[in-house]
């Protein structure tokens, strides 16, 4: 928990509807961090809360032992739907980053003391081939903004987390990541 | 050491159990431990293992009794209400000296409660839990790595002392993913079990039983158990001290809460507060001596038991401190987990630290 | 009176027509005089001898009068919590698949507190054998009403006779289990007469054979007497069993393995 490297520990909360790939996005980021030798933790919301249709997870990447796996004030938010924006934006650290899917999130009051990165993620994903890729678009932007790990590490994590059956989808996922990475 | 893999706590227990040679699991579904039986249901058959979903918690623990009595490494898992149902069987298992591992992924209670993380089964775990005079070895992991390591340790201690071992975990630890270096199968110890009921095979009768009708016989057997428990207390205590060397205030905390306390310790030091943490890794045996030593130290002004309950472990902390220093409680209960900031604020409040 | 030496001399020349089964220990039964537990123990022990399975048999004792069943069998044994014998037996059999596992349970143990365990062990088709003693009463605790107590039967807890209005009806366990696919051998016998004892023995042997052949769950329900808690002498007890129990609990082989059930022995 040293404060020497100011990039780490990096606390991220990802939130959206169940089925938007929130938990998988978090897992990829944790895997990529692990690949670079970091301490990582991933913790989901679970149980009836999930049945209610929303899902979120907290990911921590750190250079030293991770204490609490839950964080009050994350450094980065990745928001996939409007209710999550209302719930989590107030908790974001001052000067933090909020990456969100502007295709379906509108009409909220952005904060001026944080960096708001609006991405038409649904449209980008659709253009590449599937709405399901929208989580990858946001992961790409997270990579570019946080510089928490290299593209190679993310590609490795992606490959590792993709079942043998779906390896043919890797190029599409990678494309979505690269498109997302343009939003900084 | 093997390279690290990212795993959920519940899954890490399952994998480590199989590495430890466990091929028998009997259980009944309950949240938030379902990933563990799901993992074993998937992987046990591939390793010639036995996975039985029993008709009830009660049946499951009695299957463990039968299975463990044959000398195989056997486990069950559940969460608070299910563990309550298993208590009768656990008492029989302790008395009949059947080695086994019982995992409790604790949730909020009493009653049906909820499925959020809690530590309110502490009394039940460390004071026996079922009827009669007995103890369980209680292991308290605080990371996914420890969930794997303590699974192996649990099976080892169970066999070494012919006694049931409980792993006290919680919903967060069960659900969270962290990197784990899985234990090496080559390091797994094996034990002779000449007492196992596997068919007489030319020797006299082996008997797994917990009945001792004559009070003097029962007393003798309990004395035998407690001799064993004394050995365990002497040999198997595990704990961790964090920033205790110069600490003025010492938190005592275990499991997921201890991690939150660690972060609170770091925050405290940034504010110039000398806060330390003693984390029991075994809840029974409890680190009485280390706490007593800290209580005798000139630096230490007081203790705070930080737990997800209205104050259960604090009783053991008080016994260890034995009146030498004040012992305060900061507890959240019912499934509520405090933040590091909340812990620190309350430490300051309880000891009027500016 | 003949002198002792002479008797011993005569004994030497006598032909041995019956002997203690090898599997039965020489410990004196703790059961009440006239109780049929002893008879059933003997039948089980004879079966184990005849099938030559003593070295691989593991018994499971219940809670009830037969809590100490393990005193009498020269086999490994596990003493189970009340009602849980089928679960314990499941654990053992799944851990030592080549073994022969039997439970010995009374009607309170099996048909009241252990209902879930017996039903699910049967339904899973656990390859175990259950010897179910039905004597229509709780023996060890002093004669309380059992799930199998008959209508109007007076017991300590039905002093005015079992009233179906408030106490329900006697459970016919074998009829209930006979519908389960996992059950491969199921029979109800009685040990009231020599002829019935011979039939009981045959049923017990078939049950063990069913297990040995790996076919599935097997159970023999044995109608038994409890002179002590019925408050009758032994001849009256047998008469009561014949006149009251058998009409309600008909003796019958409910299920026996068909040839196609054979999966090869273990
Ligand atoms: S109480 Fe009844 S069943 Fe029990 S031993 Fe005596 S006669 Fe037999």
PDB file of C-alpha atoms in Angstrom, chain B residues 182-338:
ATOM      1  CA  UNK B 182      -2.325 -23.200  -5.848  1.00  0.00           C
ATOM      2  CA  UNK B 183      -0.749 -25.590  -3.363  1.00  0.00           C
ATOM      3  CA  UNK B 184       1.526 -28.316  -4.689  1.00  0.00           C
ATOM      4  CA  UNK B 185       0.085 -31.815  -4.596  1.00  0.00           C
ATOM      5  CA  UNK B 186       3.510 -33.169  -3.733  1.00  0.00           C
ATOM      6  CA  UNK B 187       3.444 -31.372  -0.389  1.00  0.00           C
ATOM      7  CA  UNK B 188       0.306 -33.117   0.797  1.00  0.00           C
ATOM      8  CA  UNK B 189       0.875 -35.280   3.870  1.00  0.00           C
ATOM      9  CA  UNK B 190      -0.801 -38.652   4.218  1.00  0.00           C
ATOM     10  CA  UNK B 191      -1.834 -40.272   7.468  1.00  0.00           C
ATOM     11  CA  UNK B 192      -2.397 -43.875   8.469  1.00  0.00           C
ATOM     12  CA  UNK B 193      -5.959 -44.523   9.584  1.00  0.00           C
ATOM     13  CA  UNK B 194      -6.029 -47.938  11.200  1.00  0.00           C
ATOM     14  CA  UNK B 195      -9.319 -46.970  12.884  1.00  0.00           C
ATOM     15  CA  UNK B 196     -11.284 -46.570   9.622  1.00  0.00           C
ATOM     16  CA  UNK B 197     -14.433 -48.609   9.041  1.00  0.00           C
ATOM     17  CA  UNK B 198     -13.658 -50.166   5.670  1.00  0.00           C
ATOM     18  CA  UNK B 199     -14.564 -53.784   6.424  1.00  0.00           C
ATOM     19  CA  UNK B 200     -12.657 -55.799   9.007  1.00  0.00           C
ATOM     20  CA  UNK B 201     -10.338 -57.473   6.490  1.00  0.00           C
ATOM     21  CA  UNK B 202      -9.001 -59.959   8.974  1.00  0.00           C
ATOM     22  CA  UNK B 203      -8.633 -57.694  11.999  1.00  0.00           C
ATOM     23  CA  UNK B 204     -11.037 -57.039  14.873  1.00  0.00           C
ATOM     24  CA  UNK B 205     -14.009 -54.689  14.693  1.00  0.00           C
ATOM     25  CA  UNK B 206     -13.506 -50.988  14.022  1.00  0.00           C
ATOM     26  CA  UNK B 207     -16.228 -48.779  15.404  1.00  0.00           C
ATOM     27  CA  UNK B 208     -17.104 -45.154  14.757  1.00  0.00           C
ATOM     28  CA  UNK B 209     -19.349 -44.122  17.610  1.00  0.00           C
ATOM     29  CA  UNK B 210     -20.136 -41.272  19.947  1.00  0.00           C
ATOM     30  CA  UNK B 211     -22.038 -43.113  22.643  1.00  0.00           C
ATOM     31  CA  UNK B 212     -20.521 -43.604  26.103  1.00  0.00           C
ATOM     32  CA  UNK B 213     -23.373 -44.577  28.401  1.00  0.00           C
ATOM     33  CA  UNK B 214     -21.404 -44.832  31.610  1.00  0.00           C
ATOM     34  CA  UNK B 215     -20.697 -41.291  32.852  1.00  0.00           C
ATOM     35  CA  UNK B 216     -17.166 -42.209  33.945  1.00  0.00           C
ATOM     36  CA  UNK B 217     -16.442 -43.541  30.445  1.00  0.00           C
ATOM     37  CA  UNK B 218     -17.846 -40.424  28.847  1.00  0.00           C
ATOM     38  CA  UNK B 219     -15.763 -38.255  31.148  1.00  0.00           C
ATOM     39  CA  UNK B 220     -12.670 -40.236  30.250  1.00  0.00           C
ATOM     40  CA  UNK B 221     -13.368 -39.810  26.567  1.00  0.00           C
ATOM     41  CA  UNK B 222     -13.920 -36.062  26.938  1.00  0.00           C
ATOM     42  CA  UNK B 223     -10.656 -35.829  28.867  1.00  0.00           C
ATOM     43  CA  UNK B 224      -9.004 -37.598  25.959  1.00  0.00           C
ATOM     44  CA  UNK B 225     -10.510 -35.036  23.570  1.00  0.00           C
ATOM     45  CA  UNK B 226      -9.355 -32.144  25.706  1.00  0.00           C
ATOM     46  CA  UNK B 227      -5.822 -33.521  25.937  1.00  0.00           C
ATOM     47  CA  UNK B 228      -5.858 -33.449  22.164  1.00  0.00           C
ATOM     48  CA  UNK B 229      -7.229 -29.889  22.179  1.00  0.00           C
ATOM     49  CA  UNK B 230      -4.427 -28.837  24.543  1.00  0.00           C
ATOM     50  CA  UNK B 231      -1.905 -30.192  22.029  1.00  0.00           C
ATOM     51  CA  UNK B 232      -3.620 -28.252  19.250  1.00  0.00           C
ATOM     52  CA  UNK B 233      -3.530 -25.061  21.324  1.00  0.00           C
ATOM     53  CA  UNK B 234       0.170 -25.584  21.910  1.00  0.00           C
ATOM     54  CA  UNK B 235       1.120 -26.405  18.322  1.00  0.00           C
ATOM     55  CA  UNK B 236      -1.274 -24.927  15.847  1.00  0.00           C
ATOM     56  CA  UNK B 237      -1.920 -21.284  16.738  1.00  0.00           C
ATOM     57  CA  UNK B 238      -1.609 -18.926  13.746  1.00  0.00           C
ATOM     58  CA  UNK B 239      -1.863 -15.138  13.749  1.00  0.00           C
ATOM     59  CA  UNK B 240      -0.407 -12.079  12.095  1.00  0.00           C
ATOM     60  CA  UNK B 241       0.741  -8.818  13.660  1.00  0.00           C
ATOM     61  CA  UNK B 242       0.654  -5.699  11.506  1.00  0.00           C
ATOM     62  CA  UNK B 243       2.254  -2.445  12.682  1.00  0.00           C
ATOM     63  CA  UNK B 244       2.042  -3.653  16.271  1.00  0.00           C
ATOM     64  CA  UNK B 245       5.693  -2.939  17.199  1.00  0.00           C
ATOM     65  CA  UNK B 246       5.125   0.639  18.346  1.00  0.00           C
ATOM     66  CA  UNK B 247       1.338   0.651  18.317  1.00  0.00           C
ATOM     67  CA  UNK B 248      -0.573   2.650  20.895  1.00  0.00           C
ATOM     68  CA  UNK B 249      -3.881   1.192  19.819  1.00  0.00           C
ATOM     69  CA  UNK B 250      -4.328  -2.348  18.601  1.00  0.00           C
ATOM     70  CA  UNK B 251      -7.251  -3.573  16.562  1.00  0.00           C
ATOM     71  CA  UNK B 252      -8.068  -7.270  16.744  1.00  0.00           C
ATOM     72  CA  UNK B 253      -9.859  -8.394  13.633  1.00  0.00           C
ATOM     73  CA  UNK B 254     -10.135 -11.453  11.377  1.00  0.00           C
ATOM     74  CA  UNK B 255     -11.207 -12.449   7.890  1.00  0.00           C
ATOM     75  CA  UNK B 256     -12.443  -9.827   5.476  1.00  0.00           C
ATOM     76  CA  UNK B 257     -12.676  -7.254   8.275  1.00  0.00           C
ATOM     77  CA  UNK B 258      -8.966  -7.567   9.009  1.00  0.00           C
ATOM     78  CA  UNK B 259      -8.241  -6.370   5.470  1.00  0.00           C
ATOM     79  CA  UNK B 260     -10.387  -3.320   5.978  1.00  0.00           C
ATOM     80  CA  UNK B 261      -8.537  -2.725   9.246  1.00  0.00           C
ATOM     81  CA  UNK B 262      -5.201  -2.969   7.447  1.00  0.00           C
ATOM     82  CA  UNK B 263      -6.208  -0.169   5.140  1.00  0.00           C
ATOM     83  CA  UNK B 264      -7.384   1.775   8.200  1.00  0.00           C
ATOM     84  CA  UNK B 265      -3.944   1.209   9.771  1.00  0.00           C
ATOM     85  CA  UNK B 266      -2.248   2.766   6.749  1.00  0.00           C
ATOM     86  CA  UNK B 267      -4.614   5.733   6.825  1.00  0.00           C
ATOM     87  CA  UNK B 268      -4.014   6.143  10.577  1.00  0.00           C
ATOM     88  CA  UNK B 269      -0.254   6.241  10.152  1.00  0.00           C
ATOM     89  CA  UNK B 270      -0.666   8.985   7.546  1.00  0.00           C
ATOM     90  CA  UNK B 271      -2.421  10.978  10.255  1.00  0.00           C
ATOM     91  CA  UNK B 272       0.270  10.186  12.815  1.00  0.00           C
ATOM     92  CA  UNK B 273      -1.836   7.730  14.778  1.00  0.00           C
ATOM     93  CA  UNK B 274       0.019   4.635  15.927  1.00  0.00           C
ATOM     94  CA  UNK B 275      -2.545   2.027  15.099  1.00  0.00           C
ATOM     95  CA  UNK B 276      -1.726  -1.680  14.779  1.00  0.00           C
ATOM     96  CA  UNK B 277      -3.611  -4.832  13.925  1.00  0.00           C
ATOM     97  CA  UNK B 278      -3.524  -8.322  15.341  1.00  0.00           C
ATOM     98  CA  UNK B 279      -5.203 -10.768  12.997  1.00  0.00           C
ATOM     99  CA  UNK B 280      -6.020 -14.256  14.282  1.00  0.00           C
ATOM    100  CA  UNK B 281      -5.676 -16.799  11.489  1.00  0.00           C
ATOM    101  CA  UNK B 282      -6.887 -19.515  13.822  1.00  0.00           C
ATOM    102  CA  UNK B 283      -9.904 -18.404  15.839  1.00  0.00           C
ATOM    103  CA  UNK B 284      -9.647 -21.570  17.852  1.00  0.00           C
ATOM    104  CA  UNK B 285      -7.000 -21.844  19.096  1.00  0.00           C
ATOM    105  CA  UNK B 286      -7.252 -18.111  19.807  1.00  0.00           C
ATOM    106  CA  UNK B 287      -4.079 -15.959  20.083  1.00  0.00           C
ATOM    107  CA  UNK B 288      -4.417 -15.423  23.833  1.00  0.00           C
ATOM    108  CA  UNK B 289      -0.708 -15.083  24.599  1.00  0.00           C
ATOM    109  CA  UNK B 290       0.162 -12.624  21.812  1.00  0.00           C
ATOM    110  CA  UNK B 291      -2.721 -10.383  22.877  1.00  0.00           C
ATOM    111  CA  UNK B 292      -1.774 -10.733  26.519  1.00  0.00           C
ATOM    112  CA  UNK B 293       1.808  -9.714  25.670  1.00  0.00           C
ATOM    113  CA  UNK B 294       0.591  -6.642  23.823  1.00  0.00           C
ATOM    114  CA  UNK B 295      -1.626  -5.811  26.784  1.00  0.00           C
ATOM    115  CA  UNK B 296       1.455  -5.836  29.013  1.00  0.00           C
ATOM    116  CA  UNK B 297       3.417  -3.571  26.696  1.00  0.00           C
ATOM    117  CA  UNK B 298       3.909   0.027  27.854  1.00  0.00           C
ATOM    118  CA  UNK B 299       3.055   1.503  24.424  1.00  0.00           C
ATOM    119  CA  UNK B 300      -0.364  -0.021  24.139  1.00  0.00           C
ATOM    120  CA  UNK B 301      -3.162   2.137  25.480  1.00  0.00           C
ATOM    121  CA  UNK B 302      -6.100   0.034  24.377  1.00  0.00           C
ATOM    122  CA  UNK B 303      -7.648  -2.558  22.100  1.00  0.00           C
ATOM    123  CA  UNK B 304     -10.525  -2.438  19.646  1.00  0.00           C
ATOM    124  CA  UNK B 305     -12.242  -5.581  18.500  1.00  0.00           C
ATOM    125  CA  UNK B 306     -13.442  -4.909  14.970  1.00  0.00           C
ATOM    126  CA  UNK B 307     -15.929  -7.505  13.793  1.00  0.00           C
ATOM    127  CA  UNK B 308     -19.056  -7.961  11.704  1.00  0.00           C
ATOM    128  CA  UNK B 309     -21.218  -8.683  14.739  1.00  0.00           C
ATOM    129  CA  UNK B 310     -22.485  -6.956  17.851  1.00  0.00           C
ATOM    130  CA  UNK B 311     -19.441  -8.207  19.715  1.00  0.00           C
ATOM    131  CA  UNK B 312     -18.568 -11.885  19.874  1.00  0.00           C
ATOM    132  CA  UNK B 313     -14.805 -12.160  19.489  1.00  0.00           C
ATOM    133  CA  UNK B 314     -14.439  -9.222  21.882  1.00  0.00           C
ATOM    134  CA  UNK B 315     -15.155 -11.645  24.733  1.00  0.00           C
ATOM    135  CA  UNK B 316     -12.042 -13.652  23.869  1.00  0.00           C
ATOM    136  CA  UNK B 317     -10.024 -10.451  23.462  1.00  0.00           C
ATOM    137  CA  UNK B 318     -11.152  -9.312  26.915  1.00  0.00           C
ATOM    138  CA  UNK B 319     -10.209 -12.652  28.452  1.00  0.00           C
ATOM    139  CA  UNK B 320      -6.755 -12.356  26.904  1.00  0.00           C
ATOM    140  CA  UNK B 321      -6.285  -8.716  27.940  1.00  0.00           C
ATOM    141  CA  UNK B 322      -7.550  -9.670  31.389  1.00  0.00           C
ATOM    142  CA  UNK B 323      -8.383  -6.154  32.503  1.00  0.00           C
ATOM    143  CA  UNK B 324      -4.920  -4.696  31.865  1.00  0.00           C
ATOM    144  CA  UNK B 325      -6.114  -2.262  29.200  1.00  0.00           C
ATOM    145  CA  UNK B 326      -9.495  -1.068  27.959  1.00  0.00           C
ATOM    146  CA  UNK B 327     -11.060  -3.163  25.218  1.00  0.00           C
ATOM    147  CA  UNK B 328     -13.609  -1.463  22.972  1.00  0.00           C
ATOM    148  CA  UNK B 329     -15.814  -2.724  20.201  1.00  0.00           C
ATOM    149  CA  UNK B 330     -16.471  -1.483  16.733  1.00  0.00           C
ATOM    150  CA  UNK B 331     -18.936  -3.782  15.035  1.00  0.00           C
ATOM    151  CA  UNK B 332     -21.319  -3.600  12.117  1.00  0.00           C
ATOM    152  CA  UNK B 333     -23.784  -6.401  11.809  1.00  0.00           C
ATOM    153  CA  UNK B 334     -26.584  -7.875   9.741  1.00  0.00           C
ATOM    154  CA  UNK B 335     -24.437  -7.993   6.622  1.00  0.00           C
ATOM    155  CA  UNK B 336     -23.179  -4.399   6.737  1.00  0.00           C
ATOM    156  CA  UNK B 337     -19.454  -4.040   6.041  1.00  0.00           C
ATOM    157  CA  UNK B 338     -17.714  -0.858   7.221  1.00  0.00           C
TER     158      UNK B 338
END
